[in-house]
XYZ file of C-alpha atoms in Angstrom:
510
model
C -1.643 13.737 19.606
C 0.727 13.887 16.637
C 2.481 17.205 15.976
C 2.725 18.223 12.314
C 6.186 19.733 12.218
C 7.835 19.440 8.761
C 8.716 15.725 8.645
C 6.203 12.886 8.777
C 7.285 9.248 8.952
C 5.563 6.085 7.817
C 4.941 5.315 11.490
C 3.165 8.691 11.844
C 0.842 7.747 8.991
C 0.177 4.385 10.632
C -0.816 6.112 13.896
C -3.237 8.481 12.190
C -4.721 5.983 9.730
C -4.879 2.774 11.757
C -4.857 3.993 15.372
C -6.979 7.120 14.812
C -4.387 9.377 16.466
C -5.362 13.037 16.255
C -3.050 15.620 14.724
C -2.099 19.177 15.630
C -0.198 21.715 13.558
C 2.798 23.034 15.466
C 2.940 26.756 16.185
C 6.163 26.800 14.151
C 4.410 25.473 11.061
C 1.401 27.751 11.503
C 3.870 30.666 11.560
C 5.490 29.384 8.363
C 2.095 29.218 6.666
C 1.186 32.753 7.760
C 4.583 34.181 6.775
C 4.354 32.533 3.345
C 0.852 33.916 2.848
C 1.796 37.448 3.852
C 4.936 37.407 1.721
C 3.080 36.238 -1.408
C 0.362 38.814 -0.840
C 2.981 41.580 -0.838
C 5.303 40.097 -3.460
C 2.567 39.536 -6.036
C 1.765 43.252 -6.256
C 2.777 44.579 -9.716
C 4.187 41.167 -10.771
C 2.864 38.397 -12.957
C 2.619 35.250 -10.836
C 1.218 32.077 -12.375
C -2.134 31.153 -10.906
C -2.361 34.320 -8.821
C -3.120 36.849 -11.550
C -2.975 34.614 -14.640
C -5.119 31.854 -15.997
C -4.053 28.224 -15.682
C -2.212 25.855 -17.998
C -2.507 26.982 -21.639
C -4.659 29.873 -20.366
C -1.700 31.330 -18.423
C -1.201 33.853 -21.231
C -4.322 35.664 -20.032
C -3.908 38.252 -17.299
C -6.612 38.189 -14.623
C -7.993 41.459 -13.271
C -7.588 42.066 -9.554
C -11.340 42.023 -9.009
C -11.548 38.490 -10.511
C -8.631 36.855 -8.692
C -10.703 35.203 -5.947
C -13.333 34.035 -8.441
C -10.495 32.510 -10.491
C -9.671 30.139 -7.626
C -13.308 29.097 -7.188
C -13.629 28.522 -10.925
C -10.539 26.293 -10.925
C -11.811 24.157 -8.049
C -15.323 23.752 -9.401
C -14.339 23.106 -13.015
C -11.836 20.393 -12.100
C -14.114 18.543 -9.679
C -14.830 16.147 -12.516
C -13.683 12.748 -11.226
C -15.426 9.485 -12.003
C -15.340 5.806 -11.188
C -15.388 4.385 -7.678
C -15.144 6.703 -4.679
C -11.805 6.370 -2.921
C -12.096 4.516 0.374
C -12.002 6.822 3.428
C -8.705 5.332 4.663
C -6.953 6.393 1.451
C -8.609 9.825 1.445
C -7.420 10.397 5.008
C -3.877 9.529 3.912
C -4.243 11.942 0.981
C -5.354 14.742 3.319
C -2.509 14.160 5.752
C -0.023 14.190 2.885
C -1.494 17.432 1.495
C -1.619 19.118 4.877
C 2.028 18.297 5.525
C 3.079 19.730 2.164
C 1.162 22.973 2.714
C 2.480 23.312 6.266
C 6.047 23.620 4.949
C 5.280 27.276 4.185
C 6.167 27.159 0.503
C 2.642 27.440 -0.896
C 1.325 30.863 0.163
C -2.064 29.630 1.390
C -4.265 31.210 4.039
C -3.906 29.441 7.389
C -7.606 28.492 7.346
C -6.736 25.841 4.725
C -4.501 24.004 7.194
C -6.874 24.524 10.116
C -9.932 23.120 8.305
C -7.962 20.151 6.955
C -6.794 19.406 10.480
C -10.422 19.389 11.665
C -11.523 17.066 8.855
C -8.759 14.580 9.660
C -9.417 14.619 13.416
C -13.177 14.298 12.995
C -12.946 11.613 10.295
C -14.821 13.673 7.720
C -13.540 12.385 4.397
C -14.251 14.203 1.124
C -15.866 12.326 -1.732
C -12.956 11.819 -4.137
C -13.083 9.542 -7.157
C -10.367 7.121 -8.262
C -10.389 8.280 -11.884
C -9.300 11.718 -13.019
C -5.710 12.668 -12.334
C -2.869 12.223 -14.821
C -0.181 12.959 -12.255
C 1.258 16.222 -13.616
C 0.190 19.163 -12.665
C -0.113 16.581 -9.986
C -3.387 14.967 -9.020
C -5.500 17.896 -10.181
C -8.890 16.208 -10.313
C -8.640 14.211 -7.092
C -7.293 17.209 -5.188
C -9.976 19.460 -6.709
C -12.562 17.309 -4.940
C -10.676 17.893 -1.672
C -10.640 21.638 -2.347
C -14.348 21.528 -3.227
C -15.123 20.217 0.249
C -12.832 22.764 1.896
C -14.839 25.600 0.324
C -17.988 24.011 1.773
C -19.276 22.352 -1.397
C -19.349 18.798 -2.748
C -19.936 15.722 -0.606
C -18.265 13.888 2.258
C -18.397 10.577 4.080
C -19.200 11.146 7.751
C -20.235 8.636 10.419
C -20.784 5.996 7.757
C -23.012 8.166 5.572
C -22.511 10.108 2.351
C -23.636 13.674 3.010
C -23.586 17.110 1.451
C -20.525 18.902 2.805
C -22.560 21.792 4.175
C -24.608 19.351 6.268
C -21.508 17.755 7.840
C -19.927 21.187 8.407
C -23.092 22.409 10.147
C -23.112 19.378 12.458
C -19.482 19.949 13.455
C -19.615 23.764 13.333
C -16.881 23.994 10.674
C -16.433 27.125 8.573
C -15.162 26.774 4.964
C -11.654 28.000 4.143
C -10.962 31.558 3.054
C -9.993 32.008 -0.585
C -7.479 34.841 -0.752
C -4.650 34.458 -3.271
C -3.990 30.975 -4.669
C -5.682 28.536 -2.300
C -7.339 26.611 -5.138
C -4.154 26.122 -7.122
C -2.030 25.346 -4.055
C -4.455 22.650 -2.949
C -4.753 21.064 -6.381
C -1.200 21.280 -7.749
C 0.618 18.353 -6.172
C 1.183 14.659 -5.744
C -0.747 14.057 -2.533
C -3.370 11.677 -3.948
C -0.851 9.266 -5.462
C 1.386 9.645 -2.399
C -1.412 9.105 0.126
C -2.635 5.999 -1.684
C 0.968 4.868 -2.060
C 1.697 5.136 1.656
C -1.297 2.940 2.502
C -0.078 0.530 -0.193
C 3.299 0.312 1.538
C 1.746 -0.403 4.935
C -0.357 -3.209 3.463
C 2.503 -4.520 1.317
C 4.725 -4.910 4.389
C 1.982 -6.858 6.127
C 1.401 -8.975 3.038
C 5.098 -9.806 2.774
C 5.203 -11.003 6.370
C 2.230 -13.293 5.760
C 3.996 -14.672 2.704
C 7.041 -15.388 4.888
C 4.748 -17.166 7.344
C 3.213 -19.325 4.606
C 6.638 -20.191 3.224
C 7.928 -21.134 6.676
C 4.883 -23.275 7.492
C 5.171 -25.132 4.167
C 8.819 -25.878 4.933
C 7.550 -27.559 8.097
C 4.803 -29.423 6.241
C 7.290 -31.004 3.814
C 10.011 -31.375 6.474
C 12.439 -29.501 4.244
C 16.182 -29.350 4.715
C 17.087 -26.157 6.535
C 20.362 -25.194 4.855
C 18.679 -23.118 2.151
C 17.766 -20.689 4.951
C 21.183 -20.718 6.582
C 22.988 -17.501 7.364
C 26.095 -18.827 5.637
C 24.374 -19.550 2.331
C 22.421 -16.292 2.216
C 25.397 -14.187 3.290
C 27.146 -15.421 0.165
C 24.827 -13.020 -1.661
C 25.058 -9.372 -0.659
C 21.415 -8.371 -1.010
C 19.975 -7.110 2.322
C 16.437 -8.259 1.470
C 17.449 -11.852 0.834
C 19.341 -11.972 4.125
C 16.417 -10.395 5.985
C 13.866 -12.875 4.613
C 16.131 -15.829 5.443
C 16.579 -14.455 8.960
C 12.811 -14.069 9.421
C 12.283 -17.681 8.325
C 15.074 -18.971 10.579
C 13.522 -17.144 13.528
C 10.128 -18.630 12.694
C 11.515 -22.160 12.434
C 14.135 -22.070 15.199
C 12.114 -24.308 17.523
C 10.537 -26.516 14.847
C 11.160 -30.243 15.158
C 10.202 -30.817 11.530
C 12.821 -29.114 9.359
C 15.822 -31.372 8.787
C 19.591 -31.087 9.056
C 21.321 -32.270 5.890
C 24.202 -33.585 7.978
C 21.955 -36.180 9.592
C 20.311 -37.436 6.403
C 22.608 -37.007 3.425
C 26.087 -36.192 4.693
C 26.903 -39.662 5.981
C 28.183 -43.041 4.788
C 24.755 -44.688 4.743
C 23.306 -42.087 2.388
C 26.364 -42.337 0.180
C 25.602 -46.023 -0.481
C 22.221 -45.271 -2.075
C 21.815 -45.118 -5.834
C 18.318 -43.561 -5.765
C 16.696 -41.160 -3.294
C 12.916 -41.297 -3.052
C 12.832 -38.068 -1.073
C 14.052 -35.002 -2.933
C 17.653 -34.008 -2.303
C 16.588 -30.395 -2.843
C 13.118 -28.863 -2.564
C 11.166 -27.259 -5.403
C 12.085 -23.629 -6.028
C 8.887 -22.280 -4.452
C 10.129 -23.725 -1.134
C 13.909 -23.517 -1.488
C 14.297 -20.115 -3.161
C 11.996 -18.053 -0.944
C 14.760 -15.684 0.293
C 15.860 -15.096 -3.293
C 12.250 -14.474 -4.428
C 10.929 -12.452 -1.488
C 14.227 -10.636 -0.914
C 13.667 -8.270 -3.873
C 10.098 -7.737 -2.619
C 11.459 -6.656 0.775
C 14.086 -4.350 -0.740
C 11.574 -2.773 -3.133
C 9.034 -2.086 -0.383
C 11.664 -0.437 1.788
C 13.035 1.708 -1.046
C 9.531 2.695 -2.113
C 8.776 3.737 1.475
C 11.881 5.954 1.442
C 10.885 7.691 -1.804
C 7.266 8.258 -0.762
C 8.245 9.705 2.607
C 10.647 12.031 0.799
C 7.755 13.071 -1.440
C 5.313 13.654 1.399
C 7.847 15.865 3.181
C 8.469 17.925 0.039
C 6.800 21.004 -1.388
C 5.154 19.576 -4.490
C 3.020 22.373 -5.902
C 3.817 25.231 -8.290
C 4.995 27.918 -8.036
C 7.154 27.535 -4.905
C 7.106 30.447 -2.467
C 10.549 31.101 -0.949
C 10.149 33.516 1.947
C 13.789 33.308 3.000
C 15.135 34.331 -0.407
C 12.135 36.571 -1.119
C 11.345 34.975 -4.431
C 8.691 32.898 -6.224
C 10.036 30.068 -8.372
C 8.082 28.554 -11.267
C 8.732 24.937 -12.177
C 7.262 21.458 -12.017
C 7.444 20.033 -8.485
C 3.909 18.735 -9.011
C 5.169 16.090 -11.452
C 4.604 12.609 -10.042
C 7.211 10.479 -11.801
C 9.002 9.511 -8.594
C 5.803 8.099 -7.108
C 4.531 6.569 -10.353
C 7.740 4.617 -10.865
C 7.738 3.341 -7.283
C 4.108 2.255 -7.516
C 4.873 0.315 -10.698
C 7.838 -1.363 -9.001
C 5.723 -2.161 -5.960
C 2.900 -3.770 -7.935
C 5.475 -5.768 -9.907
C 7.005 -7.343 -6.791
C 3.605 -7.900 -5.169
C 2.524 -9.725 -8.319
C 5.615 -11.936 -8.001
C 4.673 -12.566 -4.365
C 1.198 -13.688 -5.444
C 2.788 -15.944 -8.081
C 4.939 -17.554 -5.382
C 1.846 -18.091 -3.222
C -0.009 -19.676 -6.143
C 2.881 -22.078 -6.838
C 3.152 -23.038 -3.166
C -0.604 -23.606 -3.136
C -0.345 -25.794 -6.221
C 2.410 -27.820 -4.554
C 0.155 -28.531 -1.565
C -2.854 -29.404 -3.719
C -1.033 -31.703 -6.157
C -0.449 -34.977 -4.336
C 1.852 -36.169 -7.132
C 4.207 -33.318 -6.270
C 4.132 -33.375 -2.482
C 3.511 -37.119 -1.993
C 2.300 -36.565 1.590
C -1.191 -35.021 1.299
C -4.428 -36.239 -0.316
C -5.391 -34.609 -3.655
C -6.546 -31.002 -3.130
C -5.895 -31.543 0.606
C -9.286 -33.238 0.595
C -10.157 -34.241 4.169
C -13.464 -35.763 3.051
C -14.189 -38.752 0.800
C -12.077 -38.753 -2.375
C -14.277 -38.540 -5.455
C -17.347 -37.473 -3.514
C -15.864 -34.394 -1.888
C -13.674 -31.703 -3.402
C -11.524 -30.197 -0.639
C -9.726 -27.063 -1.873
C -10.273 -27.796 -5.560
C -12.762 -24.986 -6.165
C -10.755 -22.413 -4.196
C -7.678 -23.060 -6.339
C -9.479 -21.650 -9.381
C -10.010 -18.372 -7.538
C -6.332 -18.142 -6.563
C -5.160 -18.895 -10.104
C -7.606 -16.446 -11.655
C -6.629 -13.670 -9.262
C -2.909 -14.278 -9.799
C -3.461 -14.043 -13.556
C -5.214 -10.701 -13.090
C -2.227 -9.444 -11.106
C 0.111 -10.488 -13.891
C -1.834 -8.339 -16.363
C -2.193 -5.412 -13.944
C 1.548 -5.382 -13.231
C 2.257 -3.770 -16.608
C 3.617 -0.246 -15.971
C 1.694 3.030 -15.963
C 4.947 5.019 -15.735
C 5.489 4.812 -19.508
C 1.842 5.333 -20.458
C 1.981 9.112 -20.774
C -0.747 10.655 -22.930
C -0.314 14.375 -23.786
C -3.312 16.505 -22.812
C -4.293 20.021 -21.689
C -3.734 21.437 -25.213
C -0.333 19.692 -25.100
C 0.768 21.907 -22.201
C 1.005 18.680 -20.189
C 2.896 16.908 -22.939
C 4.461 14.217 -20.713
C 2.747 13.083 -17.522
C 3.285 10.489 -14.788
C -0.110 8.757 -14.434
C 0.900 8.417 -10.774
C -2.603 8.199 -9.294
C -3.505 5.471 -11.785
C -0.318 3.599 -10.865
C -1.119 3.907 -7.147
C -4.726 2.762 -7.583
C -3.762 -0.237 -9.707
C -1.115 -1.158 -7.121
C -3.831 -0.973 -4.468
C -5.845 -3.524 -6.479
C -2.819 -5.798 -6.955
C -2.132 -5.787 -3.192
C -5.776 -6.525 -2.424
C -5.723 -9.378 -4.948
C -2.571 -10.802 -3.365
C -4.313 -10.946 0.001
C -7.028 -13.016 -1.698
C -4.464 -15.482 -3.063
C -2.773 -15.765 0.324
C -6.108 -16.340 2.040
C -6.635 -19.474 -0.095
C -3.065 -20.569 0.638
C -3.515 -20.097 4.404
C -6.788 -22.055 4.415
C -5.002 -24.870 2.576
C -2.046 -24.814 4.968
C -4.433 -25.110 7.926
C -6.155 -28.141 6.315
C -2.765 -29.739 5.639
C -1.626 -29.241 9.237
C -4.845 -30.838 10.489
C -4.307 -33.815 8.214
C -0.671 -34.329 9.204
C -1.259 -33.885 12.966
C 2.256 -32.614 13.627
C 1.041 -30.881 16.799
C 3.963 -30.265 19.189
C 6.532 -30.784 16.448
C 5.466 -27.515 14.844
C 7.282 -24.289 15.596
C 5.724 -22.113 18.259
C 4.930 -19.430 15.648
C 3.063 -21.845 13.381
C 1.163 -23.275 16.362
C 0.124 -19.796 17.485
C -1.284 -18.846 14.061
C -2.922 -22.283 13.724
C -4.672 -21.648 17.029
C -5.994 -18.289 15.788
C -7.016 -19.657 12.391
C -8.870 -22.571 13.980
C -11.367 -19.958 15.242
C -12.048 -18.799 11.686
C -11.381 -21.750 9.389
C -13.451 -24.924 9.825
C -12.156 -28.391 9.031
C -13.265 -28.897 5.450
C -14.597 -32.444 5.118
C -18.081 -31.804 3.809
C -18.374 -29.396 0.868
C -19.901 -25.953 1.497
C -19.741 -22.500 -0.134
C -16.342 -21.110 0.853
C -16.694 -17.481 -0.197
C -17.490 -16.249 3.317
C -14.466 -18.053 4.801
C -12.239 -16.648 2.041
C -13.428 -13.120 2.832
C -13.028 -13.548 6.588
C -9.483 -14.897 6.277
C -8.545 -12.120 3.844
C -9.877 -9.543 6.292
C -7.846 -11.142 9.098
C -4.633 -11.066 7.063
C -5.135 -7.422 6.064
C -5.772 -6.289 9.619
C -3.319 -8.360 11.664
C 0.442 -8.518 11.873
C 2.042 -11.959 11.939
C 5.525 -10.752 12.911
């Protein structure tokens, strides 16, 4: 059981999303929620508070009568439940709900405690609201996506439950769940905020970390395949640059290759009198960049992922709606904490580095497939009859095509603000769009790496290095042998591609 008590970590999200750990609001946070609610109820008497007794956005100039205040919240939720496109996958919706619940539990939103209690039930019972990918512009936060969450909390809309898409009231009846109570500003507090982009973003980080480790594995295994010199991974060389990510990637690769009998020591081959007598070296003195510069290429990926994780965890532990209820200072502050620029920028940075990772994978793949470059493998790592069979030739097209899509998708959303809402929202973040596109880029990168891994496995079978391989490469080879057949005869590879991609997404290599 995970206690919700102000500060969630990335590890907490991993437990809830991937290990199905249940959550429980701490008594301290429930008290904060109740105190905030009671304070706002009292404070809002005889005052004009945005979204409590006014309209919303450009309609804030209109005062709402006391008798209409509850209907105002219902109207907001229903009118903004206008998303379109693909439904968000349940994993990402669960992350969104956990992010929203944590924000509301800080006691700065003035919501009735039933909001937190029902959200806790939905998370623990894996009831995920139907929320669409398209709709939010990222300031007033993720209004449309979060409206669909609010719609379910009031007992309307649809949910995914036990693998089926149901009317919310049907799922609530099965689990004996009562809708939330609308009292003061529950609709606005649920909808004003960055929890959709942040929830999606946190899942993106978890997958991006896993993806990076698989890229390190591929890079290490290829260094074994070509029997590369090992000094480009040395601590001494990489310490000459002060970037933590570069040093970390080099360290990971050294650890992977520490017991390999294939990587070579430059001292034994080139730093001696015999080598000095040569006038031409058939074997390359230095490897191609896609092999030699991996720490320099993946280092920025590592650093970006870690910094993005820091920013998103800061966001998820922040009050990001409007206005902010300050019980301690007995005041209500109006501002723009719902604006998603922090998250939008990080998502754009993340998709940029993941695109570069997929480009590295595509170049490494090309190196393996082009026998004129590697000079050790048959064309297209073809284990069948040359000319008659095709090896990995067809799969390369898929990897190239997908990499090209990533290159186009990596253009930023952060600077694509379009004024809307009668120009009240005159500059917006497009954070949810940025997070969703990053999700696609990460998924695409797994597809590219799946083709690279299949090719690496074929190359290792051809070369028969066996006991010379590092223990880590041998262990993964053993696992992949259960999934990936030896490709001599041609057959449709789409099922193997999908199975390997699924394995990479759901398994840690380090």
